Coordinates of C-alpha atoms in Angstrom, one line a residue:
S1 CA -18.9 -12.3 26.0
T2 CA -18.2 -9.8 23.2
S3 CA -21.0 -9.3 20.7
R4 CA -20.3 -7.8 17.3
I5 CA -22.7 -5.5 15.6
P6 CA -22.8 -6.3 11.9
V7 CA -21.9 -3.4 9.6
R8 CA -24.3 -3.0 6.8
I9 CA -22.7 -1.8 3.6
L10 CA -25.0 -0.6 0.8
P11 CA -24.4 -1.9 -2.7
N12 CA -23.0 1.5 -3.9
Q13 CA -20.6 1.9 -1.0
S14 CA -16.9 0.8 -1.0
F15 CA -13.6 1.4 0.7
S16 CA -10.2 2.7 -0.5
A17 CA -6.7 2.1 0.8
C18 CA -3.1 3.1 0.3
L19 CA -0.4 0.6 0.9
L20 CA 3.3 1.5 1.3
I21 CA 5.2 -1.8 0.6
M22 CA 8.8 -2.8 0.8
D23 CA 9.7 -6.4 -0.4
D24 CA 6.2 -7.7 0.6
N25 CA 4.9 -8.5 -2.9
H26 CA 4.1 -12.0 -1.9
R27 CA 1.6 -10.7 0.7
I28 CA -0.4 -8.6 -1.7
P29 CA -2.7 -11.2 -3.2
E30 CA -4.0 -12.4 0.2
W31 CA -4.3 -8.8 1.5
L32 CA -6.3 -7.8 -1.6
A33 CA -8.6 -10.8 -1.4
Y34 CA -9.3 -10.4 2.3
H35 CA -10.1 -6.7 2.0
Y36 CA -12.0 -7.1 -1.2
Y37 CA -14.5 -9.4 0.5
A38 CA -14.4 -8.1 4.1
L39 CA -14.7 -4.3 3.5
P40 CA -15.4 -4.2 0.3
L41 CA -12.2 -2.7 -1.0
R42 CA -12.6 -1.3 -4.5
H43 CA -9.8 1.3 -4.9
V44 CA -6.2 0.8 -3.8
V45 CA -2.9 2.7 -4.3
I46 CA 0.2 0.6 -3.8
A47 CA 3.2 2.8 -3.2
I48 CA 6.6 1.1 -3.6
D49 CA 9.3 2.1 -1.0
P50 CA 12.4 3.2 -2.9
A51 CA 14.5 0.9 -0.7
S52 CA 12.6 -2.1 -1.9
H53 CA 14.6 -4.8 -3.7
Q54 CA 11.5 -6.1 -5.6
N55 CA 10.0 -4.5 -8.6
P56 CA 6.4 -3.2 -8.5
P57 CA 4.1 -6.2 -8.1
Q58 CA 2.8 -8.0 -11.2
I59 CA 0.3 -9.8 -8.8
P60 CA -2.5 -7.2 -8.7
S61 CA -3.1 -7.6 -12.5
R62 CA -5.7 -10.3 -11.7
W63 CA -7.6 -7.9 -9.5
H64 CA -7.9 -5.1 -12.2
Q65 CA -11.3 -6.5 -13.3
L66 CA -12.6 -6.2 -9.7
M67 CA -11.0 -3.0 -8.4
N68 CA -9.1 0.1 -9.4
I69 CA -5.4 -0.5 -8.6
T70 CA -2.7 2.2 -9.0
I71 CA 1.0 1.6 -8.5
W72 CA 3.0 4.7 -7.3
Q73 CA 6.7 5.3 -7.3
D74 CA 8.3 8.1 -5.2
K75 CA 8.0 10.5 -8.3
D76 CA 4.3 10.1 -8.2
Y77 CA 3.8 11.6 -4.7
V78 CA 7.0 13.1 -3.4
P79 CA 8.1 16.6 -4.5
M80 CA 11.3 16.4 -6.7
N81 CA 13.3 18.5 -4.2
V82 CA 12.7 16.0 -1.4
V83 CA 14.9 13.0 -1.0
L84 CA 13.5 10.3 1.2
T85 CA 15.6 7.4 0.1
R86 CA 17.5 6.0 3.1
Q87 CA 21.2 5.5 2.6
P88 CA 23.3 2.9 4.6
K89 CA 25.6 5.7 5.8
D90 CA 22.8 7.9 7.1
P91 CA 22.9 8.3 10.9
P92 CA 20.0 6.6 12.7
D93 CA 18.1 9.9 13.5
Q94 CA 18.2 10.9 9.8
K95 CA 17.0 7.4 8.7
R96 CA 14.1 7.7 11.2
E97 CA 13.3 11.3 10.0
K98 CA 13.1 10.1 6.3
Y99 CA 10.9 7.1 7.3
T100 CA 8.6 9.4 9.3
Q101 CA 8.3 11.9 6.3
R102 CA 7.4 9.0 4.0
Q103 CA 4.5 8.0 6.3

């Protein structure tokens, strides 16, 4: 039998997270809700993969009253001289390298 030791979080403690999403906007509300109550998550950066076909999510707006949410595009965290956007014609090793650099 596995026993869990409850984690005690003080009222002034919270968690932060950074998400890198690609076409998963529909998953964000549940993810935010779960982590808001389970951790408690209070600060989150949502980075949008440039290969994403969806626009930055509108969904988190309901959470702005409860937590600090920031949406990032590549220009917000990748130097201008670095191109990490994967192209269909890129060879597999180059696609993998760009993906690894993004992480």
